[in-house]
XYZ file of C-alpha atoms in Angstrom:
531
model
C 0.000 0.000 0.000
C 2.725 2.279 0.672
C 4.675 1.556 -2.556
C 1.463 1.939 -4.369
C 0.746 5.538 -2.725
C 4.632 6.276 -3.317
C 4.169 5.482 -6.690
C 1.340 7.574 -6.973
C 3.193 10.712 -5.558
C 6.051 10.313 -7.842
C 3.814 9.920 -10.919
C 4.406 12.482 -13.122
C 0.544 12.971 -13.674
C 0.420 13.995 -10.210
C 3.412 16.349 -10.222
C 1.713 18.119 -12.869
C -1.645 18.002 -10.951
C 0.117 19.601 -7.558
C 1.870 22.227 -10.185
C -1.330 23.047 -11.853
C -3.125 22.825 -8.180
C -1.204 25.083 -6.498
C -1.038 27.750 -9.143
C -4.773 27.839 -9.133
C -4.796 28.356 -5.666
C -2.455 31.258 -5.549
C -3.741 33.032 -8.489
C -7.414 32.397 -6.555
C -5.774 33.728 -3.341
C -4.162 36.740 -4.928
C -7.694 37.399 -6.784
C -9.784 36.836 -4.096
C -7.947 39.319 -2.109
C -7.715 41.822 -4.139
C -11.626 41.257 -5.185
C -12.584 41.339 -0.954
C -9.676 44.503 -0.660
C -11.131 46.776 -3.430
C -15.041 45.858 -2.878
C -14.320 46.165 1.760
C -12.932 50.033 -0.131
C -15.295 50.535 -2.110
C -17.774 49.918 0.694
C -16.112 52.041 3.290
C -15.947 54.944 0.241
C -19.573 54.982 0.171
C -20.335 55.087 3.829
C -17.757 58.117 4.332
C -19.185 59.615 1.363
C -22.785 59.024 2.675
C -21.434 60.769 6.361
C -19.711 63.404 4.374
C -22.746 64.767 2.386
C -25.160 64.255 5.391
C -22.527 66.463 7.655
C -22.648 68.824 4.814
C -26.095 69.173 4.175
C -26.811 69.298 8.132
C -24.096 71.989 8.774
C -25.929 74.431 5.760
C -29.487 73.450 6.477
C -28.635 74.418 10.460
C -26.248 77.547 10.104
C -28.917 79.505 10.949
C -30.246 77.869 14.302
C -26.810 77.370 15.740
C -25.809 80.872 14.932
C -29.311 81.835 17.175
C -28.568 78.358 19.635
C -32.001 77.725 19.019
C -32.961 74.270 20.255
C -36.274 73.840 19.266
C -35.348 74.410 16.017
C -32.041 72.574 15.263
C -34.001 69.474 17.111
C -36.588 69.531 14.115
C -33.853 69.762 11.761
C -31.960 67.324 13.333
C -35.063 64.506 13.634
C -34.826 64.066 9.610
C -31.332 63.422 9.777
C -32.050 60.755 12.796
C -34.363 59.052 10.580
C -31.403 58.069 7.873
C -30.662 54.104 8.022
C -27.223 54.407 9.308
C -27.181 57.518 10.987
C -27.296 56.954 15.672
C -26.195 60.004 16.485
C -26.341 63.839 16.018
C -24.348 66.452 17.691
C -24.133 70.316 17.379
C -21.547 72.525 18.761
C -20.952 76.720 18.962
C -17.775 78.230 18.037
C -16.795 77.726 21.654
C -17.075 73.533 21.354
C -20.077 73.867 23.506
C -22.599 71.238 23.177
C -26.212 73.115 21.818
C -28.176 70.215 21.002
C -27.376 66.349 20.810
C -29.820 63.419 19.556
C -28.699 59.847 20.108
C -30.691 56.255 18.710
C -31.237 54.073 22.139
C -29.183 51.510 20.578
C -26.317 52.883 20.894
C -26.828 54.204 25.103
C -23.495 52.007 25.591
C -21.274 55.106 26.498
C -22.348 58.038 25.944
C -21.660 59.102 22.266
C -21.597 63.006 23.442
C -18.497 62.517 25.843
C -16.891 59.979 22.322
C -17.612 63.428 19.940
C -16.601 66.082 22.206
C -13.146 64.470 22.924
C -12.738 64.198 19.341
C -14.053 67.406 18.650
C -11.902 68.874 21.147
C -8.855 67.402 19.481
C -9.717 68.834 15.887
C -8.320 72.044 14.999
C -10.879 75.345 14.480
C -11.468 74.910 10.236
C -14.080 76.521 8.293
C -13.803 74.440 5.615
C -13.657 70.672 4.976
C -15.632 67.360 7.085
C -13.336 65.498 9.145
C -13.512 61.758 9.790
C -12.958 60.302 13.020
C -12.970 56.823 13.624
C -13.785 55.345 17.050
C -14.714 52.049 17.781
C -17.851 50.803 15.965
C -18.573 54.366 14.874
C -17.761 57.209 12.059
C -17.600 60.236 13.670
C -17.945 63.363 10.721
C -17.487 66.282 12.083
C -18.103 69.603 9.702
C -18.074 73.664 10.543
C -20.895 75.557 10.588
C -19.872 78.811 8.892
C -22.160 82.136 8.293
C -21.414 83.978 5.296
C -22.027 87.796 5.033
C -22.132 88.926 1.367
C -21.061 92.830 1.385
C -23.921 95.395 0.739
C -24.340 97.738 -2.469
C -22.700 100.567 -0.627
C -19.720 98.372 0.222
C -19.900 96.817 -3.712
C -19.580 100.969 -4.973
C -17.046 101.782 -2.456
C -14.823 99.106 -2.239
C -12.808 96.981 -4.931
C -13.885 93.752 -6.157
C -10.872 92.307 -3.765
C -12.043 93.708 -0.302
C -15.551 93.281 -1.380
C -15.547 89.580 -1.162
C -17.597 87.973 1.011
C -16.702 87.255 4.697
C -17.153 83.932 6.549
C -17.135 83.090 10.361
C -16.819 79.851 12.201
C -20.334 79.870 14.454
C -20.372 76.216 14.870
C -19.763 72.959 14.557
C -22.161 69.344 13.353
C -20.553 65.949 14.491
C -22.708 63.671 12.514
C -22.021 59.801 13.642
C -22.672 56.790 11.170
C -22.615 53.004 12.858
C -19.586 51.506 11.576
C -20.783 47.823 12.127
C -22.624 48.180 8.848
C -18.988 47.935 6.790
C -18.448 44.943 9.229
C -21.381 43.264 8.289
C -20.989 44.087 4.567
C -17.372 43.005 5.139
C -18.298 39.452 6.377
C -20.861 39.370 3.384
C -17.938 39.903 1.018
C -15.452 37.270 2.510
C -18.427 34.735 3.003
C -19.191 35.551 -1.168
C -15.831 36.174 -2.313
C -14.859 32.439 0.132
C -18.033 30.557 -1.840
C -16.615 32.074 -5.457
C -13.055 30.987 -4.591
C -13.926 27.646 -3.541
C -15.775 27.022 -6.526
C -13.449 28.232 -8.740
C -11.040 25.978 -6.997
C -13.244 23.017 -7.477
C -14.149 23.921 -10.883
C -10.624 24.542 -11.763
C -9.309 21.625 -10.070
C -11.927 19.429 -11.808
C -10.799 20.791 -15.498
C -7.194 20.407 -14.508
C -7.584 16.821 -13.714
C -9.564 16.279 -17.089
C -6.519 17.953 -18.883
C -3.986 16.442 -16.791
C -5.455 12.956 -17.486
C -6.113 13.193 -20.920
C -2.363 14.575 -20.974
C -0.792 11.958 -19.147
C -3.281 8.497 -20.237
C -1.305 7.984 -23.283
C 2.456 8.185 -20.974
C 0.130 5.879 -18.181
C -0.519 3.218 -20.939
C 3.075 3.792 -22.372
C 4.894 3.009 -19.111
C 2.475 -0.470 -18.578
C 3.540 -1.194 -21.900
C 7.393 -0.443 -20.924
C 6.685 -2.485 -17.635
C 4.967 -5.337 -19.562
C 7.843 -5.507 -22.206
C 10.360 -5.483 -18.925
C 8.924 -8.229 -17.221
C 8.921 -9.970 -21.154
C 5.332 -10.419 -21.163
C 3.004 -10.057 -24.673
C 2.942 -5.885 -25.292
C -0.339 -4.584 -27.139
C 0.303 -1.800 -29.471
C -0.082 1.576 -27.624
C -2.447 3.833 -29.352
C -1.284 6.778 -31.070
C -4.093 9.690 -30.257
C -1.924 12.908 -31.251
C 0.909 13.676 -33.925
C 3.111 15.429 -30.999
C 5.437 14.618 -28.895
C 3.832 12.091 -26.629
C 2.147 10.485 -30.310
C 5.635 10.291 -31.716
C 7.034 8.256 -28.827
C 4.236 5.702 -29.101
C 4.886 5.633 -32.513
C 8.479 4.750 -31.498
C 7.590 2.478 -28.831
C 5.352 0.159 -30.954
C 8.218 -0.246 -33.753
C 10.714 -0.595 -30.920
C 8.431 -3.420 -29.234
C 7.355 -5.212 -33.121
C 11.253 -5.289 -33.881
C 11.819 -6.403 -30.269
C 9.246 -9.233 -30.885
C 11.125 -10.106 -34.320
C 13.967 -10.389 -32.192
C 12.827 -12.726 -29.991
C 11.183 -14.839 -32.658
C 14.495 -15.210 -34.500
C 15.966 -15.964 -31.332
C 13.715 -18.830 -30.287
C 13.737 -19.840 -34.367
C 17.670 -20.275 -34.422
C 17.790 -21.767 -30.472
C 15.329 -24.368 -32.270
C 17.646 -24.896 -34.838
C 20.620 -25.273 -33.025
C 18.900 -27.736 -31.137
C 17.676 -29.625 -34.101
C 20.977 -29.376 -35.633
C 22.784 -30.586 -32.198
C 20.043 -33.588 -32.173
C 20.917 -34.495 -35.976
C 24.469 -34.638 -35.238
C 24.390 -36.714 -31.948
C 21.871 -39.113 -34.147
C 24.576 -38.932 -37.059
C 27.031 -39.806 -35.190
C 25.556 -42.879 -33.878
C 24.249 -43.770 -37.072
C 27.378 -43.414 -38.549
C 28.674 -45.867 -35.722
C 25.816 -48.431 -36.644
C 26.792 -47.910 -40.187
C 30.516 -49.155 -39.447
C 29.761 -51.862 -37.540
C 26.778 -53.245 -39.464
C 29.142 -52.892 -42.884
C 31.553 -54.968 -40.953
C 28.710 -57.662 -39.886
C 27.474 -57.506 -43.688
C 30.782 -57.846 -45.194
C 31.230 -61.113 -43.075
C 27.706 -62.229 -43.908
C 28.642 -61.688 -47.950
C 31.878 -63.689 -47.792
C 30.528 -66.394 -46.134
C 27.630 -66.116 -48.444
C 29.953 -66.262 -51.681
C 31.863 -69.153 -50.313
C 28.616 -71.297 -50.259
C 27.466 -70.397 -53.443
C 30.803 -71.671 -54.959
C 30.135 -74.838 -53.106
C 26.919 -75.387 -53.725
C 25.522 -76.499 -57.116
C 22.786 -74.760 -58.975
C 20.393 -77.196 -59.036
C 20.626 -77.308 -55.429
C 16.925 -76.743 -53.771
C 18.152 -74.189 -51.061
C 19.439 -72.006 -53.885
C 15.895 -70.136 -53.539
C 16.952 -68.922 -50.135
C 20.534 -68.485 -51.062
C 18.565 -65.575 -53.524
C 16.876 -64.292 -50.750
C 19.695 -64.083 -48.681
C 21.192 -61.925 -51.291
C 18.140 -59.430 -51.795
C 18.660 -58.728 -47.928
C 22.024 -58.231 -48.452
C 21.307 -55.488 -51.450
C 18.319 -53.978 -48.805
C 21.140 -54.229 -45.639
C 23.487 -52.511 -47.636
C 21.073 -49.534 -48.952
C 20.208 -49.093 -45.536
C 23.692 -48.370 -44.630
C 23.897 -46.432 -47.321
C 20.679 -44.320 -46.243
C 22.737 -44.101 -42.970
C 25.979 -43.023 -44.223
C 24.176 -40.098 -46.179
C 22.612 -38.758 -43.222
C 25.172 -38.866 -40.912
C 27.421 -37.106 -44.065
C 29.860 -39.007 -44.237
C 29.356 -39.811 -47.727
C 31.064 -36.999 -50.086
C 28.465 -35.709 -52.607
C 29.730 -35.501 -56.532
C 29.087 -31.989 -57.473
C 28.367 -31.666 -60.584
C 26.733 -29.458 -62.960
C 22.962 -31.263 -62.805
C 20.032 -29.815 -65.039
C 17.047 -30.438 -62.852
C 14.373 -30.758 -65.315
C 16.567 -33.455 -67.113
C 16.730 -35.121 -63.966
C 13.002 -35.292 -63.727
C 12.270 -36.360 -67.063
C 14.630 -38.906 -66.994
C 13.390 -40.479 -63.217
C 9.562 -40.046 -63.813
C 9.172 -43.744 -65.286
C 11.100 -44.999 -61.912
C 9.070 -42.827 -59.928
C 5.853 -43.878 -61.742
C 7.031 -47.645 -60.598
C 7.015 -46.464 -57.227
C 3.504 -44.523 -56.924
C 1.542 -47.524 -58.418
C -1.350 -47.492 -60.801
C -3.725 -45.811 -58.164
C -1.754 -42.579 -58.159
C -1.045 -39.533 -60.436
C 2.054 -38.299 -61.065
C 2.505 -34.826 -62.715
C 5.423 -33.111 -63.607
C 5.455 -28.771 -63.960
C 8.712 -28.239 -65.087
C 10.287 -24.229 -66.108
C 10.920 -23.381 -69.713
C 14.768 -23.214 -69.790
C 17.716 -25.617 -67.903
C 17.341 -25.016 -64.537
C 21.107 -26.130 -63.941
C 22.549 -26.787 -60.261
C 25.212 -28.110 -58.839
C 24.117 -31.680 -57.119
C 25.025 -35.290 -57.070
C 22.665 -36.594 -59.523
C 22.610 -40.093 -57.284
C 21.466 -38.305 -54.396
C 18.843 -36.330 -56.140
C 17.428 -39.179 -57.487
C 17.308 -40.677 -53.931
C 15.672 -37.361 -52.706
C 13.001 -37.452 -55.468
C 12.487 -41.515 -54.421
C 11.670 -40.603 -50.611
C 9.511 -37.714 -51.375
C 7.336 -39.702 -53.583
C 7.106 -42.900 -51.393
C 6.505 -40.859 -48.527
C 3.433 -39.193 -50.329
C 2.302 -42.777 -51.880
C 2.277 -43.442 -48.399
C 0.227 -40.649 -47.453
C -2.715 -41.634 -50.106
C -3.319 -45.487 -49.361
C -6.513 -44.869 -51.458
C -5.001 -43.489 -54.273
C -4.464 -39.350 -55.194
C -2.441 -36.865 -56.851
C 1.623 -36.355 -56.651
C 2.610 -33.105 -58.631
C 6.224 -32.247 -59.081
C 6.699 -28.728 -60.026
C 10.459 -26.974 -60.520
C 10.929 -23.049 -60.883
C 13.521 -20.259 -60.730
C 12.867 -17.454 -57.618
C 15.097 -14.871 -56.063
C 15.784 -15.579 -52.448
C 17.818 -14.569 -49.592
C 21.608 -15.463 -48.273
C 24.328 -14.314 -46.453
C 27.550 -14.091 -46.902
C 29.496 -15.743 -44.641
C 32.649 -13.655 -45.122
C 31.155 -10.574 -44.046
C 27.152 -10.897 -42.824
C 25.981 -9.248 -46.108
C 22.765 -10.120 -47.025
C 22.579 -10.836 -50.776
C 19.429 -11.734 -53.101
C 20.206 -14.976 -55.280
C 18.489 -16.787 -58.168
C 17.458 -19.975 -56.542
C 16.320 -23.166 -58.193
C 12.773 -24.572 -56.283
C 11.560 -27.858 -56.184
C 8.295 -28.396 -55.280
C 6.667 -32.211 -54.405
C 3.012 -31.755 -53.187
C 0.262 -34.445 -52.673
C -3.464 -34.885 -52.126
C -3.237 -36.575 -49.015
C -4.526 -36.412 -45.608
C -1.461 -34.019 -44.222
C -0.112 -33.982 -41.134
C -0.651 -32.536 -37.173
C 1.284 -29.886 -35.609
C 3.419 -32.817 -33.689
C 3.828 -34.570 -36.847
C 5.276 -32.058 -38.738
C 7.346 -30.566 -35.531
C 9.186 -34.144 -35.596
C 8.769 -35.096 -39.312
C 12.232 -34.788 -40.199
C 14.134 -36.454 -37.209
C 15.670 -39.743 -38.092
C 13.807 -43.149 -37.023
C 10.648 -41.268 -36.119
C 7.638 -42.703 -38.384
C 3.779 -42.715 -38.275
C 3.430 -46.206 -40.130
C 2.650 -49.211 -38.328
C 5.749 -51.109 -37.202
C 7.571 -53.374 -40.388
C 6.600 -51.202 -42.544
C 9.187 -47.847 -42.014
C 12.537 -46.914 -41.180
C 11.795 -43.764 -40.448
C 14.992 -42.475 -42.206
C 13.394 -41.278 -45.560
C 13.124 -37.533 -44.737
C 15.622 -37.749 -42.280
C 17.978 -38.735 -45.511
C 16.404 -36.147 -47.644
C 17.138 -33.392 -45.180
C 21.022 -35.025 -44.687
C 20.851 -34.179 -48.759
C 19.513 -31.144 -48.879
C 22.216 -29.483 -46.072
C 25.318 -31.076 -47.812
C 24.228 -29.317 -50.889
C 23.675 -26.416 -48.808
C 19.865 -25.619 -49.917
C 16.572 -25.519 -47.394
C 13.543 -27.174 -46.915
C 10.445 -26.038 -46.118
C 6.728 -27.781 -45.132
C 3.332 -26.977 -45.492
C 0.580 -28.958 -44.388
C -1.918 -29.215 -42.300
C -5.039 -31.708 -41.458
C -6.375 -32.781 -44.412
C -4.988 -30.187 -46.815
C -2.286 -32.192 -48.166
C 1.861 -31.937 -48.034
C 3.872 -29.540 -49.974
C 7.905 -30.211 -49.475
C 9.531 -26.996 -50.966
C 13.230 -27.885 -51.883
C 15.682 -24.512 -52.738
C 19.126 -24.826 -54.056
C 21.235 -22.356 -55.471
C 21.698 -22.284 -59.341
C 25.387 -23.438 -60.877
C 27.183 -19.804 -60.492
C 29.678 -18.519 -62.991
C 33.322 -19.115 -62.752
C 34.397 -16.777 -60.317
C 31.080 -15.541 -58.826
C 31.685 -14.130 -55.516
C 28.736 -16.022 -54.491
C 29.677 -19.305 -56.120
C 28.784 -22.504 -54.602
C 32.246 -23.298 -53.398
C 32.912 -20.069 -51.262
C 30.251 -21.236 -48.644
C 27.504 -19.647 -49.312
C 24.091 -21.179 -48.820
C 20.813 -20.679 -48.207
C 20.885 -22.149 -44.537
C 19.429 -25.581 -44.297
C 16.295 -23.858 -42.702
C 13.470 -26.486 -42.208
């Protein structure tokens, strides 16, 4: 659990989350602020401008009763200004800072809002022009002169200059008009509460559409590391999909040739561990075959003697000549069995000699007529031209005899055998250097009609002494010695069948080269002895 939670926090989808996260949240913080800063100012502005214009309008609607300190008066002038919303208290003053008349909401009866106004209006200097703001407490104390203006009289206006007729103001007063400050605090709490709501949902919000981005962003690098994982651990690895043409796109893009050419890599591997282990099989089988071969020549040579020196005593018309015969066709069969053994285990040194292949057919198809019988068809497909390579024209023979008694074999109730030859470019290295070169390459092709083979079968089909016939009646060396051919002439084999879709043996060996080729057949070259 902790690994997985580790794993999580070091994910790069989540660093870019926490980036993204936390830069929402400041720029929210550093908006929200401001917003709550300028709209808390904008509030206060409009109660002090509310105070200022009431203290105004009180101090020139009153000049006149506080210049005569008439009570009855300023108190009716005063109860309008009482009745404004935010308005608790009224105060008016003479020149001399002496209370005249003072009006205060019940409310407020805390302390005494006359003894809060006349200490500040004690402290604030004589002015005849101008509102000051005081602030105490939960209140807005405004405090504005009265002043009496005396305009100069016509006499004064023809007697005097324009300069020294101006008119003349005195200080006769002063109005202390106090607004309850608890209003902005209220308003203030309304503007955090609103301002808190709009900045958490603009957090959520913005956190939701970061995590959309931030996922569709990082998805393809999620399923690009499983596949990297997957591929590590050398399991199967699905093709990532490629959903953009950027950066991220481009590295799937890589990633899924890197994985397919990975893949090839392994399947080439397995291919030529197979191989080596099919070639290390046929050579610990050659070997021993090639001891059987020794010994058994050794055995048959003694059996041969012995058989001559009876026949020289024994006359003609003796009656166990018969058997004597017989003894002698299982010599001839002893002795092509060692010679089926000798081939495979190459010991036998092929003649190499220019061969035309289609000659070679034409000239075997009435021995390999004998040996399909009456109740199968044999066709022959041959190329216009010579198809000319260089083989031992006794071992080709002995591949083409195999091939078709193997697929006689195949078609107990009679069929088709076609034999087919044809000139294709394929494949080889060169030893020398690794370069891979294209070659004209002579095919032949032996296919029948027959029932085919399983997956086992053909996984085993060419290893020596293995045979699906009933016991007597197989050796279980006739491919084995057809594939023995095939690698000392340095060509491949290839099979395809399958359950009841017939056998096709594909035979390639290189064409007779030119004198001098670089690719002749005697500088090594071949096409592999793939099966």
């Amino acid at each position: 659990m902790k690994t997985s939670a580790d794993n999580f926090r070091n994910s790069f989808g989540f660093k870019v989350f926490r980036a993204f996260g936390l830069t929402l949240l400041a720029v929210s913080f550093v908006f929200t602020s401001s917003l709550v800063y300028y709209q808390s100012r904008a509030v206060k502005e409009s109660l002090v401008k509310e105070g200022n214009m009431l203290a105004g309008l009180l101090s020139y609607s009153a000049r006149t009763w506080v210049f005569a300190e008439n009570r009855e008066m300023l108190q009716t002038e005063v109860q309008g200004f009482m009745g404004q919303k935010n308005v608790v208290a009224v105060l008016v003053y003479n020149a001399e800072r002496s209370l005249i008349y003072a009006d205060q909401k019940k409310a407020f009866a805390g302390r005494s809002l006359i003894e809060q106004s006349r200490d500040k209006i004690t402290a604030v200097k004589p002015s005849a022009e101008g509102v000051s703001v005081v602030e105490g407490g939960h209140v807005l104390l405004f405090i504005t002169p009265v002043v009496l203006e005396r305009s100069p009289s016509p006499e004064e206006l023809i007697y005097l200059d324009e300069a020294a007729a101006k008119a003349e103001s005195s200080l006769i007063g002063y109005v202390a008009v106090v607004l309850d400050a608890s209003v902005l605090q209220q308003e203030m709490r309304g503007i955090l509460l609103k301002n808190a709501l709009f900045a958490l949902a603009f957090l959520l919000f913005g956190g939701i559409a970061i995590y959309v981005v931030v996922s569709r962003v990082t998805a393809p690098l999620t399923r690009l590391t499983s596949a990297v994982q997957e591929l590590g651990r050398g399991e199967t690895v699905e093709k990532v999909p490629v959903e953009s043409r950027d950066e991220v796109g481009r590295l799937a893009m890589d990633f899924n040739t890197m994985s397919e050419n990975l893949l090839k890599r392994e399947e080439e591997k397995r291919m030529l561990e197979e191989r080596l282990r099919h070639a290390q099989k046929m050579e610990a089988v050659g070997t021993l075959a090639r001891g059987i071969a020794h010994d058994f020549n050794n055995i048959l040579a003694t059996v041969r003697g012995s058989l001559y020196i009876i026949e020289r005593r024994m006359p003609m018309s003796d009656s166990l000549q018969p058997y004597v015969e017989k003894i002698h066709t299982s010599i001839h069969k002893a002795q092509s069995l060692i010679q089926g053994l000798i081939t495979f285990s190459k010991t036998l040194t092929a003649n190499l000699q220019p061969l035309n292949l289609n000659a070679l057919l034409l000239k075997a198809r009435p021995m390999l007529a004998g040996i399909v019988g009456n109740s199968v068809e044999l066709n022959l497909s041959l190329c216009e031209g010579e198809v000319t390579i260089l083989a031992d024209a006794f071992q080709m023979e002995q591949v083409l005899m195999n091939l078709s008694s193997n697929a006689r074999d195949a078609m107990p109730d009679g069929g088709r055998i076609s034999i087919a030859t044809e000139r294709r470019a394929s494949a080889l290295q060169v030893p020398a250097d690794g370069r891979t070169v294209w070659r004209d390459c002579a095919v032949l092709t032996v296919s029948d009609s027959g029932a085919g083979m399983d997956d086992e079968t053909k996984s085993r089909i060419f290893e020596p002494f293995y045979t699906t016939k009933e016991p007597g009646k197989g050796t279980g060396l006739g491919l084995s010695i057809v594939y023995g051919i095939i690698q000392q002439h340095r060509g491949r084999i290839e099979l395809q069948t399958g359950k009841s879709c017939g056998t096709v043996f594909s035979i390639q060996l290189p064409l007779a080269a030119p004198t001098g080729d670089a690719l002749s057949q005697t500088d090594g070259t071949d096409f592999g002895g793939e099966v």
